[in-house]
Short mmCIF file of C-alpha atoms in Angstrom, two decimals:
data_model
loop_
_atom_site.label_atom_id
_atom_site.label_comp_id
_atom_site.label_asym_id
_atom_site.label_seq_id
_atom_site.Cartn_x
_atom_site.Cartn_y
_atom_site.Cartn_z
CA UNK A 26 -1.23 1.27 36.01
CA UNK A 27 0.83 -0.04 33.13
CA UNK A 28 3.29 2.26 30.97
CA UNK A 29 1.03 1.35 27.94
CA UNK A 30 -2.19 2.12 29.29
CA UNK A 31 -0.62 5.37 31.07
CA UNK A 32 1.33 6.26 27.45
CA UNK A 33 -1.68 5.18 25.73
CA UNK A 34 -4.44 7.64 27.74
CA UNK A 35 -1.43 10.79 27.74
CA UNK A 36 -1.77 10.30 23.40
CA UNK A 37 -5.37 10.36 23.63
CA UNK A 38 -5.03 13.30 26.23
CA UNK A 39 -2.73 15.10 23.42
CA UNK A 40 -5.02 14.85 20.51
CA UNK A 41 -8.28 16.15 22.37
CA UNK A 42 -5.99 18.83 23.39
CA UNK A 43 -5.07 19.65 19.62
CA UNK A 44 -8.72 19.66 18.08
CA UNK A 45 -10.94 20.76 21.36
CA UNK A 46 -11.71 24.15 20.21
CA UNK A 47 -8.57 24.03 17.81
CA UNK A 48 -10.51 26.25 15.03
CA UNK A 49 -9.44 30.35 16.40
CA UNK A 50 -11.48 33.34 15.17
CA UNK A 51 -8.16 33.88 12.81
CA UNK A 52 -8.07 30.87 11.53
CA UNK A 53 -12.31 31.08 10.51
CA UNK A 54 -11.44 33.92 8.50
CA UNK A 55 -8.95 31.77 6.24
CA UNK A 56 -10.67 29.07 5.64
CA UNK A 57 -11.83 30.35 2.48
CA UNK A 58 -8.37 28.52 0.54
CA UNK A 59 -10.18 24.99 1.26
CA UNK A 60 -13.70 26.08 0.23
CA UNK A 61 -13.02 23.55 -3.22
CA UNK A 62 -13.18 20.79 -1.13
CA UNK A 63 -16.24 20.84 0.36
CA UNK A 64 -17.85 17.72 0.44
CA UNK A 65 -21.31 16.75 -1.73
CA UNK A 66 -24.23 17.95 0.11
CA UNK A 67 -25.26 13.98 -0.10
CA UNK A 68 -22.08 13.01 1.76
CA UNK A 69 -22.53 15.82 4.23
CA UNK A 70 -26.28 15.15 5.32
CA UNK A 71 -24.66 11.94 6.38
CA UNK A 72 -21.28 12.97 7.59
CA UNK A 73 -21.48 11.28 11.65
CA UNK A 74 -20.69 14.42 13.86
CA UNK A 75 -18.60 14.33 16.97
CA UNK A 76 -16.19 11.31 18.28
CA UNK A 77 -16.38 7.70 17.21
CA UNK A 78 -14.48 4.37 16.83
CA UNK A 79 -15.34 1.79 14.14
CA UNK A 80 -13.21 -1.15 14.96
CA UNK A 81 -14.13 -4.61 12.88
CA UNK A 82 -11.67 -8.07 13.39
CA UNK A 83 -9.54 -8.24 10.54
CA UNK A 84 -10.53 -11.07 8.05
CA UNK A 85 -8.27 -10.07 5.53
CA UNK A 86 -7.08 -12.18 2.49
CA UNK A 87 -4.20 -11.70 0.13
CA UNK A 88 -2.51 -14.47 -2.19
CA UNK A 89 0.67 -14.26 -0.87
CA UNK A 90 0.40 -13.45 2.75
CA UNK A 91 -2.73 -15.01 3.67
CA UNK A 92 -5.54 -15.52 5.71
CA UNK A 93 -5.18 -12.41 7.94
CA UNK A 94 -6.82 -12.15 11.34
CA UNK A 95 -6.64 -9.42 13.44
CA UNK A 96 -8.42 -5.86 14.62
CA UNK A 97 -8.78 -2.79 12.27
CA UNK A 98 -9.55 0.34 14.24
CA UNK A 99 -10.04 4.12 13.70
CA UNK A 100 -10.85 6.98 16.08
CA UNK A 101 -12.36 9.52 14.22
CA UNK A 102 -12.94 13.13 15.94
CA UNK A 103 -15.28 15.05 13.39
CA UNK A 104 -16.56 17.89 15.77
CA UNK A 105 -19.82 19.02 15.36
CA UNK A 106 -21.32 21.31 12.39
CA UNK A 107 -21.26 24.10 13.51
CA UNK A 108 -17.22 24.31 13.33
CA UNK A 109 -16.49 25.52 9.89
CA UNK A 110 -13.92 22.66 8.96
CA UNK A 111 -16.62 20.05 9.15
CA UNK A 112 -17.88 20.06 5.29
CA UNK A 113 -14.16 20.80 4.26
CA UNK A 114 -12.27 18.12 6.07
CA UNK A 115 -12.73 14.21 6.20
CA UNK A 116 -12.35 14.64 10.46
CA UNK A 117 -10.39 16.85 12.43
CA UNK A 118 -8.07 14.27 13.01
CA UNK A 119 -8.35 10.21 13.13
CA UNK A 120 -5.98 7.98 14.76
CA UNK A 121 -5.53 4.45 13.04
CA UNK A 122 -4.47 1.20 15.40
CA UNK A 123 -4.29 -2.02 13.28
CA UNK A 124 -3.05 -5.62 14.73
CA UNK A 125 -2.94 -8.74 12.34
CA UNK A 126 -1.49 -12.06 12.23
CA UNK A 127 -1.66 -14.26 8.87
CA UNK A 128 -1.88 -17.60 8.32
CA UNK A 129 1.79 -17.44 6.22
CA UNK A 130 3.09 -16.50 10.45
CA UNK A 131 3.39 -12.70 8.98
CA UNK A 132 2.20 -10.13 11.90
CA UNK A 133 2.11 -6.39 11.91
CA UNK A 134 1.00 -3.07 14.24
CA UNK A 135 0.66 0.01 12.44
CA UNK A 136 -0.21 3.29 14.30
CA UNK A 137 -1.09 6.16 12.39
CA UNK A 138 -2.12 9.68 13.43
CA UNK A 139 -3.62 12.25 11.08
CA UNK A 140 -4.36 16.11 11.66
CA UNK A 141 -5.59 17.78 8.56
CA UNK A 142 -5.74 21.33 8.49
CA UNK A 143 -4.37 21.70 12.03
CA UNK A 144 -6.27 24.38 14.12
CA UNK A 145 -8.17 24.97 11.21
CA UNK A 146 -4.48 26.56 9.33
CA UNK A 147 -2.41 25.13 6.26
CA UNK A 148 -1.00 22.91 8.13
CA UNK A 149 -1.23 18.86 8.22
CA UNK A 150 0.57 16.86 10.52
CA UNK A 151 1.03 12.66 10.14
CA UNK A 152 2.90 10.33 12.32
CA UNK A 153 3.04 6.61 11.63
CA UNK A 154 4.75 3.78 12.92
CA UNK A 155 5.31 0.04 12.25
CA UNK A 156 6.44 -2.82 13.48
CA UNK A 157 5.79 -6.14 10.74
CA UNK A 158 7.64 -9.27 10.13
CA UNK A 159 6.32 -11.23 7.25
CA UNK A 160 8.14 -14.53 6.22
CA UNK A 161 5.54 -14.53 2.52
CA UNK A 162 7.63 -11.82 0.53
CA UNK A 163 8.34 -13.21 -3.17
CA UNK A 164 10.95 -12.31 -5.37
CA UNK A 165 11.08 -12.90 -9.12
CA UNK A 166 14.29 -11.18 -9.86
CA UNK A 167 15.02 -7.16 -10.17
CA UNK A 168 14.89 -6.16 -13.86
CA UNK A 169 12.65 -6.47 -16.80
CA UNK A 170 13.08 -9.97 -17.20
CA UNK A 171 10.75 -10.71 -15.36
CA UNK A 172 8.14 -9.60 -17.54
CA UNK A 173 8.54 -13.56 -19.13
CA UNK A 174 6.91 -16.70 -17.98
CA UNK A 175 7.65 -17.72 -15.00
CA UNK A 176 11.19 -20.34 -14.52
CA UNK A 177 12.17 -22.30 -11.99
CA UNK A 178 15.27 -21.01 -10.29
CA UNK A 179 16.93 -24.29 -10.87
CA UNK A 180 15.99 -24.53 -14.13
CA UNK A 181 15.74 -21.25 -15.99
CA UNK A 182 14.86 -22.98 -19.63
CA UNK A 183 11.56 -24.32 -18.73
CA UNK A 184 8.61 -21.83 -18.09
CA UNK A 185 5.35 -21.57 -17.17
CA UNK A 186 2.18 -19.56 -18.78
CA UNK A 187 1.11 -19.94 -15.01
CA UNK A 188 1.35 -19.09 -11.47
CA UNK A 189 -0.53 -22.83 -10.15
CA UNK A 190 1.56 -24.80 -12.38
CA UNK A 191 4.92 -23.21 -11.43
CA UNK A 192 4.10 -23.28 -8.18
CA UNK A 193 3.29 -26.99 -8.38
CA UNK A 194 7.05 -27.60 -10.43
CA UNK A 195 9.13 -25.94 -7.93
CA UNK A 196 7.86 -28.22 -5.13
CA UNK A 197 8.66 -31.65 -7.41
CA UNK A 198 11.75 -33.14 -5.30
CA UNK A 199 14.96 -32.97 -7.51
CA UNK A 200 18.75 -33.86 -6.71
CA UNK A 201 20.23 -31.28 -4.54
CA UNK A 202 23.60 -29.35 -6.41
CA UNK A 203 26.28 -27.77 -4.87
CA UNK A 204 25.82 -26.70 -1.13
CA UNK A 205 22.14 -28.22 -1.20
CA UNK A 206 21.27 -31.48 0.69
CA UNK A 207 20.65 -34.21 -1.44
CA UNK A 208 17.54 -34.37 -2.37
CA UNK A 209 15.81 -30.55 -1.80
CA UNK A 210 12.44 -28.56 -2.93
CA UNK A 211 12.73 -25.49 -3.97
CA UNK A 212 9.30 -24.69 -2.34
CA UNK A 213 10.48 -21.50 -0.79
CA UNK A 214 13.28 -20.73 -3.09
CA UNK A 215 11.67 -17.55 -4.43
CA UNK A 216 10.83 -16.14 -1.10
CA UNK A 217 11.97 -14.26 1.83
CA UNK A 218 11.32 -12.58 5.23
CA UNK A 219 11.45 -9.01 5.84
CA UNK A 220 11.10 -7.83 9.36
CA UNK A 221 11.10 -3.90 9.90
CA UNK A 222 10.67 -1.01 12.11
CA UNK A 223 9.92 2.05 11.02
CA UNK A 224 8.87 5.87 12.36
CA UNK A 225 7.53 8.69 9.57
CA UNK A 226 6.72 12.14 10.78
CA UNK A 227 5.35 14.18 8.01
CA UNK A 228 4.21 17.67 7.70
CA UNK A 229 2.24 19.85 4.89
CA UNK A 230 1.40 23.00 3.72
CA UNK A 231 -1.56 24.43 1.63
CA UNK A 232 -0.44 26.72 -0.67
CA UNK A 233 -3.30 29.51 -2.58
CA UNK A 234 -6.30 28.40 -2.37
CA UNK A 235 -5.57 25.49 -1.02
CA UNK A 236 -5.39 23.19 -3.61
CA UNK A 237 -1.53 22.93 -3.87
CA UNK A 238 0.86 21.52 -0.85
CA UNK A 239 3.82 21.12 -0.08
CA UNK A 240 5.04 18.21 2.00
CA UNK A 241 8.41 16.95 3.88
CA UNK A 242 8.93 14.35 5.93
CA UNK A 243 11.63 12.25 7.57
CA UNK A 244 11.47 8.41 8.21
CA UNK A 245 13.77 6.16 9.76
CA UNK A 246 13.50 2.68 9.03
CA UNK A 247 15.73 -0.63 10.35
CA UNK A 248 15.31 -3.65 8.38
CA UNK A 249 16.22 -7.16 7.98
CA UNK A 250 15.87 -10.25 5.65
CA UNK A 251 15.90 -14.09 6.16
CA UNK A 252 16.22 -16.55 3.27
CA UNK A 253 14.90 -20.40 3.28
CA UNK A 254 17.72 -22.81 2.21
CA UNK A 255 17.99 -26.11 3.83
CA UNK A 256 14.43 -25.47 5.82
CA UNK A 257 12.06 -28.40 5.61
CA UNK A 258 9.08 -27.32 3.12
CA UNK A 259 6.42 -28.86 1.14
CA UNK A 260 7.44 -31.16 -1.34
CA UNK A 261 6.27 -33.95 -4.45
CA UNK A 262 7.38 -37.36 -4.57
CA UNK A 263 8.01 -37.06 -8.71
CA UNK A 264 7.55 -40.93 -8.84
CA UNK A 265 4.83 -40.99 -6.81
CA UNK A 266 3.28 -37.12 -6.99
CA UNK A 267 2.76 -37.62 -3.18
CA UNK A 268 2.73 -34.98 -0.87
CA UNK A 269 6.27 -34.90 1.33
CA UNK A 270 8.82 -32.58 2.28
CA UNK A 271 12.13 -31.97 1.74
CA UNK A 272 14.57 -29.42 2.47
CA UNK A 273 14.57 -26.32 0.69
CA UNK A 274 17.27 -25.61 -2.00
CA UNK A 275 18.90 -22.35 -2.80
CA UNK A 276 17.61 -18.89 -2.91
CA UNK A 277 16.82 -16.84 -6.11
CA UNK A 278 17.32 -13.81 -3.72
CA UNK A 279 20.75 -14.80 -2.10
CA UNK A 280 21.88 -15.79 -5.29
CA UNK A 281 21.15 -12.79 -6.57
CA UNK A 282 23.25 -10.91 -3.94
CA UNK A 283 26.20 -13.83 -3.88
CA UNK A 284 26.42 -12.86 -7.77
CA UNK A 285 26.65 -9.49 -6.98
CA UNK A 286 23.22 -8.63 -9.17
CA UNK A 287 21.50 -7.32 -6.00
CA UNK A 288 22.16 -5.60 -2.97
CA UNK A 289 20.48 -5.03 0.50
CA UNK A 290 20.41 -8.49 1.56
CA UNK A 291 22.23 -7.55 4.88
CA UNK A 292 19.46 -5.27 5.87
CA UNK A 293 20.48 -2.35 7.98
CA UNK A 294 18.92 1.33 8.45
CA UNK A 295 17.70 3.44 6.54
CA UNK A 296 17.51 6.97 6.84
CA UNK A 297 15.49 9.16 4.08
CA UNK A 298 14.40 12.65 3.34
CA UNK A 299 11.14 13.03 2.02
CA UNK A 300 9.75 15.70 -0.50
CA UNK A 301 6.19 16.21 -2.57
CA UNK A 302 4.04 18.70 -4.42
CA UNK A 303 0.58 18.01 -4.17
CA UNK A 304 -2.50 19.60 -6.08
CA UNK A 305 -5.50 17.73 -4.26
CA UNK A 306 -9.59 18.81 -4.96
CA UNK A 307 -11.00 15.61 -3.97
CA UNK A 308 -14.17 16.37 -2.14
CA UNK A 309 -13.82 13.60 0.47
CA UNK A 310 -10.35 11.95 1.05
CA UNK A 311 -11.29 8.13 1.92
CA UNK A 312 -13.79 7.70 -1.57
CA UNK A 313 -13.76 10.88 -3.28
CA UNK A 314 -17.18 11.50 -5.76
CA UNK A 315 -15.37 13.99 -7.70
CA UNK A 316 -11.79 15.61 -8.36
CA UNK A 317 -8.08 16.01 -8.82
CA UNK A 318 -5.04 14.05 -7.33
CA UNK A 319 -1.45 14.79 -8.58
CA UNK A 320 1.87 14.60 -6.64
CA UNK A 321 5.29 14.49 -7.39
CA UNK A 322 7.14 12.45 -4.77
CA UNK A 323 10.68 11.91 -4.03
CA UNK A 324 12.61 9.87 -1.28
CA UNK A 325 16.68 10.83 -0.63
CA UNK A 326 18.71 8.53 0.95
CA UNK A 327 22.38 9.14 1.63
CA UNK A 328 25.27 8.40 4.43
CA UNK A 329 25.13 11.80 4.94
CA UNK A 330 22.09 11.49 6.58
CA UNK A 331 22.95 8.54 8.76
CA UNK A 332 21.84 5.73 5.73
CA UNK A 333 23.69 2.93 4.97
CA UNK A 334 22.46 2.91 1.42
CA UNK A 335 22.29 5.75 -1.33
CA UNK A 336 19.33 6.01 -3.30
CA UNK A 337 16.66 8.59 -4.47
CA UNK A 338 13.55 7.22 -5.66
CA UNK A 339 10.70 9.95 -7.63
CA UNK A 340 7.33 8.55 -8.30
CA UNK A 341 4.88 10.91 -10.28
CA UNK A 342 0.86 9.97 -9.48
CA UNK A 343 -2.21 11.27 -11.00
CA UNK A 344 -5.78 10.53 -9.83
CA UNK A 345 -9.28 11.38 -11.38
CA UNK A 346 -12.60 10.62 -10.07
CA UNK A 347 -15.85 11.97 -11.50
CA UNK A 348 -19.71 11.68 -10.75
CA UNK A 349 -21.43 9.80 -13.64
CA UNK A 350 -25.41 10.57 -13.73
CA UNK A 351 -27.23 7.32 -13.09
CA UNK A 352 -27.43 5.77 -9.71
CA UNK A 353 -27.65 7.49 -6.73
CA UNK A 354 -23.50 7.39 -6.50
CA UNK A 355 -21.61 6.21 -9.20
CA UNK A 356 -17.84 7.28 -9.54
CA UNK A 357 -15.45 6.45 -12.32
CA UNK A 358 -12.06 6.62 -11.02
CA UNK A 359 -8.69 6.48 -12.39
CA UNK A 360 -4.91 6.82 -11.66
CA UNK A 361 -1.84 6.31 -13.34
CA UNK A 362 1.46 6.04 -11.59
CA UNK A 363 5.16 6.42 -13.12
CA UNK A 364 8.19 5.84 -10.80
CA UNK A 365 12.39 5.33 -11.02
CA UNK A 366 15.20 4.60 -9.16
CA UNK A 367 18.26 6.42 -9.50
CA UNK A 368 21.86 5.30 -7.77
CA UNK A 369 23.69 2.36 -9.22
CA UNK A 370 23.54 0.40 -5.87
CA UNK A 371 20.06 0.90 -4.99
CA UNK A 372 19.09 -1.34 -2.34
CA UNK A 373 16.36 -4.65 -3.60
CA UNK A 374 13.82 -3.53 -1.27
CA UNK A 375 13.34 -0.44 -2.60
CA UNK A 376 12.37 -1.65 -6.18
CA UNK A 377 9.47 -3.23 -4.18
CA UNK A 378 7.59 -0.32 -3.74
CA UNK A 379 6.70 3.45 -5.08
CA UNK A 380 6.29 6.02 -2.07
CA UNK A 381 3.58 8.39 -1.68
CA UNK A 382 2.43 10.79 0.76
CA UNK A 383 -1.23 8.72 0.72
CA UNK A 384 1.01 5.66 1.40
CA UNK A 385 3.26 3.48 -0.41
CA UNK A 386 1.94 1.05 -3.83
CA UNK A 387 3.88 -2.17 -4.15
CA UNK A 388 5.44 -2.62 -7.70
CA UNK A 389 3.95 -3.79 -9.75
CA UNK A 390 1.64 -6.91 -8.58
CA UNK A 391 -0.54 -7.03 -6.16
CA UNK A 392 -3.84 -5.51 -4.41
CA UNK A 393 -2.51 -2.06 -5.03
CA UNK A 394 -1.25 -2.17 -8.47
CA UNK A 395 -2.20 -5.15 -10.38
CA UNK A 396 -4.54 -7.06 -9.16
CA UNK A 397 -4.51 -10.27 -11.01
CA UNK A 398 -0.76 -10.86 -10.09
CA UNK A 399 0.80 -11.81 -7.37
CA UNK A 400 2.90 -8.81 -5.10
CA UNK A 401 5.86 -7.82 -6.77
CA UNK A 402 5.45 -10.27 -9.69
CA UNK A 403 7.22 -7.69 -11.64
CA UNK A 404 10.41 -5.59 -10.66
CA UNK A 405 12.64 -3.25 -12.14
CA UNK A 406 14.15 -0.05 -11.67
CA UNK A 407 11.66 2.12 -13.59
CA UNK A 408 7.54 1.64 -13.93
CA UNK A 409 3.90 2.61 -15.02
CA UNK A 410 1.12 1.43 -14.28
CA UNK A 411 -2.59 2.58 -14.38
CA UNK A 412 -6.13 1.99 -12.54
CA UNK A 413 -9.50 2.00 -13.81
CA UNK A 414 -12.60 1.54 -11.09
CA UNK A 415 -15.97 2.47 -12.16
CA UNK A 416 -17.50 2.35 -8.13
CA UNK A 417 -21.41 2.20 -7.89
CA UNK A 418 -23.41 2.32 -5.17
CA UNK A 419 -26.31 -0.53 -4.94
CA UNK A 420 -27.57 0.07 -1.02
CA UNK A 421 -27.46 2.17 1.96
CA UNK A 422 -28.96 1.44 5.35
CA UNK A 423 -28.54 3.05 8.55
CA UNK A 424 -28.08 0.40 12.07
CA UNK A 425 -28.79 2.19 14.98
CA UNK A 426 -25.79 5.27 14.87
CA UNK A 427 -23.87 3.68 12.05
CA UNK A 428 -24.27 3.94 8.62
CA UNK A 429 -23.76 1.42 6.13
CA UNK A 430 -23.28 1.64 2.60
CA UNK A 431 -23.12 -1.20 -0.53
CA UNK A 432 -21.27 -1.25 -3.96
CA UNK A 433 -19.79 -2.97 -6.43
CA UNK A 434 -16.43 -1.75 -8.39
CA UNK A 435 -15.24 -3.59 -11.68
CA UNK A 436 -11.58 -2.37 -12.45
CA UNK A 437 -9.25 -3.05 -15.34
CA UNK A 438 -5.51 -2.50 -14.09
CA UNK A 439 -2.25 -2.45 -16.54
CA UNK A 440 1.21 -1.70 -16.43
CA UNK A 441 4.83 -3.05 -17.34
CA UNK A 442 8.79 -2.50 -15.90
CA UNK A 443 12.00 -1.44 -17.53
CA UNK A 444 15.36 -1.41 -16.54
CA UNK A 445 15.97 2.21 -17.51
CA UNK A 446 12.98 5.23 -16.96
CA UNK A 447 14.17 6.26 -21.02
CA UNK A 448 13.01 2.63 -22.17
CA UNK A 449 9.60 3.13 -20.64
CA UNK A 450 6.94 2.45 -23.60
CA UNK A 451 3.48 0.92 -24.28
CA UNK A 452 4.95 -2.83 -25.66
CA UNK A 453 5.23 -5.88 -22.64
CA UNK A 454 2.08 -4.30 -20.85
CA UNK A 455 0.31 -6.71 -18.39
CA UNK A 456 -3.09 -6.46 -17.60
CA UNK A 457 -5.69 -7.71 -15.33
CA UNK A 458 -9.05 -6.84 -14.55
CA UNK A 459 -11.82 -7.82 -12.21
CA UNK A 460 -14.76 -6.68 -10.08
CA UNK A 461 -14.77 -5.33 -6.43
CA UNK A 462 -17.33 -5.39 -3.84
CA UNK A 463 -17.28 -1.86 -1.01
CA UNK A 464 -18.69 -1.90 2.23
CA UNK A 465 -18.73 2.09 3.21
CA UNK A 466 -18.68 2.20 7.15
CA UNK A 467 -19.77 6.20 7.91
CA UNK A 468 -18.54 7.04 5.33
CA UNK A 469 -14.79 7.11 6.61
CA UNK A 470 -14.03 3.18 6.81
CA UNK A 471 -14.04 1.22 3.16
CA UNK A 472 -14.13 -2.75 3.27
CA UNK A 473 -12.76 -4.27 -0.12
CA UNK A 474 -13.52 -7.05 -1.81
CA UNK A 475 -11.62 -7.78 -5.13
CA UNK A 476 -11.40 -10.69 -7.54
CA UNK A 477 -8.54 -10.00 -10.19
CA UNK A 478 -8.08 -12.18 -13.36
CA UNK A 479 -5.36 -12.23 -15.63
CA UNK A 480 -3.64 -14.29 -17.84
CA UNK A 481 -1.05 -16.00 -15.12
CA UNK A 482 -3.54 -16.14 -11.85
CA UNK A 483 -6.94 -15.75 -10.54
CA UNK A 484 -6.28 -13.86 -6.92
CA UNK A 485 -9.21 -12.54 -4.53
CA UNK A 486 -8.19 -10.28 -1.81
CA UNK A 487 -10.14 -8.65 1.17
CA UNK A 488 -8.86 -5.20 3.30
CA UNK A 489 -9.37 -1.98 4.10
CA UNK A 490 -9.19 1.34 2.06
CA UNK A 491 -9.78 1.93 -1.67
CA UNK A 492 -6.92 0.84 -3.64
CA UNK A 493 -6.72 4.72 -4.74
#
């Protein structure tokens, strides 16, 4: 027997361990601090009892990544009904195992355990790991500037109202400069490839009744970062506007970091300390029908914790979701999201994303922020954005064991950057909006479908999970 399938049974062996029987006659008599959560008594009829995997290939699509392939699979231990965290939890614990390649060459494996309410105390326990190399990043530059029309990085004074269009001008061939081949593309010139490894072990605490936590964690992360120049790329023949290719020309990124503008090009690890408050009365976790998200979240990073960089990083998050009455289940959901960067040599990387305990939000572009532009379109040190989905349920039907329900979600998202938190205002506010398709999967599993407009792009994207 193999060290994987022997490591792989002993973690399976572990987490029956932790839930078989986990809820003790002491622990009954305090579960009265998460009696607000109790799901809907809709959502509970149908709640799936016991253990079960839902596991579906990975047809994922994003703009900038690709065509993802793969498998997307949970293990979901819900116990039976009878155990009194079963209409107050989402499962007793679920343990997440994704594998996807892209058409862009990007791959990824994410593991991810969670135990809410451990032994049926305060406690919640998550450990997640990842291993993802994905050649697709883009970079537009790192400060408000980048709220403008697009420019090519070889020539800064033209622009372009939109995303097709640039992206057709910066593959027109064009006499290399200094250090560049004769003739290049710059194709590739505004993108990048990250490859990282990361572990996060994360614990929380229920504070009262239950609605307030407290959360620390640790993660360590290594990471590393390839730019494209003098690679052979897609190109235009400007005489001809045939297709060709040429090799690439500089990099926005390394010129950033040559300049001195940027830094964090070198990779490296990273060590950080993380801290949150969170006051949660969602009824159901993975698509809530009513209540409350807030957290304030912070990530430390310092040498004196084994980091090569120094950084701290506080995003502040609020969520609402609320039962309308028409429709069997219709939600309106919002969230709005502020975050900044303090520490005057912050690495790049970090600007590209806001941490949260429910899992990180690129900034600001993309499936999780702004739909209708592409990831990271916009970067700075400081943010907001906000989220409007109004999620209605058209269908349910049941096949066999599994449950299957249909919606449909239009959304309007908005939000802007600044290069100091102080500046942050409602002028240079983006905007997209769009309409989403869900697939609920007992209950536990969401399948997205959205289709985001705005005024630069038209972008469609397929995956798994709400977007909040």
């Amino acid at each position: 027997m193999s060290l994987q399938k022997t490591s792989g049974k002993l973690l399976l062996c572990v987490i029956l361990l932790i839930i078989t029987n986990s809820v003790t006659a002491q622990a009954i008599d305090t579960l009265s601090f998460i009696k607000s959560k109790k799901m809907s008594d809709d959502d509970l009829l149908k709640k799936r009892e016991g253990t079960f995997i839902t596991g579906l290939p990975d047809f994922s699509s994003d703009p900038v990544t690709g065509f993802g392939f793969g498998i997307r699979s949970n293990v979901y231990w819900n116990g039976e009904r009878t155990n009194p965290l079963f209409a107050h939890t989402p499962y007793l614990a679920k343990l997440k195992a994704n594998v996807a390649y892209y058409t862009s060459n990007a791959r990824e494996l994410i593991l991810s355990l969670d135990i809410p309410y451990y032994k049926g105390t305060r406690w919640r326990f998550k450990i997640d790991f990842k291993a993802q190399q994905n050649p697709a990043n883009l970079y537009f530059g790192l400060t408000e500037s980048t709220l403008g029309n697009l420019r090519l990085p070889s020539d800064e004074n033209t622009t372009f109202s939109t995303y097709a269009a640039f992206d057709r001008a910066r593959k027109i061939v064009r006499p290399g400069g200094i250090g560049e081949a004769d003739f290049v593309t710059d194709a590739l010139s505004n993108r990048f490839r990250e490859t990282e490894y990361m572990l996060n072990i994360k614990a929380d605490y229920a504070l009262g009744n239950g609605k307030w936590r407290i959360m620390s964690g640790y993660e360590i992360q290594h990471l590393s970062y390839k730019t494209f120049e003098g690679e052979q790329a897609e190109a235009i023949n400007p005489i001809t506007e045939e297709e060709t290719s040429a090799p690439n020309g500089f990099s926005l990124l390394q010129r950033d970091f040559d300049q001195g503008q940027i830094s964090g090009l070198n990779g490296g690890w990273i060590s950080i300390l993380q801290t949150a408050l969170i006051y949660d009365t969602r009824d159901f976790e993975p698509d809530p029908t009513k209540g409350y998200y807030f957290e304030i979240a912070n990530e430390y990073s310092s040498k004196y914790i084994g980091s090569q960089f120094d950084f701290n990083k506080l995003f502040i998050q609020a969520r609402a979701y609320q039962k309308l009455p028409f429709g069997t289940r219709t939600v309106l959901a919002g969230r709005f999201g502020v975050g900044t960067i303090f520490g005057s040599n912050a690495p790049f990387f970090e600007f590209q994303d806001q941490w949260s305990p429910e899992g990180s939000i690129n900034s600001l572009g993309g499936k999780q922020s702004l739909r209708g532009y592409r990831a990271n379109r916009f970067l700075a040190r400081s943010l907001w954005f906000t989220n409007v989905e109004l999620r209605y349920r058209i269908a349910e039907t049941k096949l066999g064991k599994q449950r299957f329900a249909f919606g449909v979600a239009p959304f309007f998202d908005a939000g802007t950057v600044r290069d100091d938190w102080r500046n942050l205002n409602l002028k240079n506010i983006r905007y997209s909006y769009g309409l989403g398709a869900r697939v609920a999967w007992n209950q536990s599993t969401i399948i997205s479908f959205d289709y985001g407009i705005s005024k630069e792009d038209k972008l469609f994207y397929i995956g798994i999970g709400q977007a909040f």
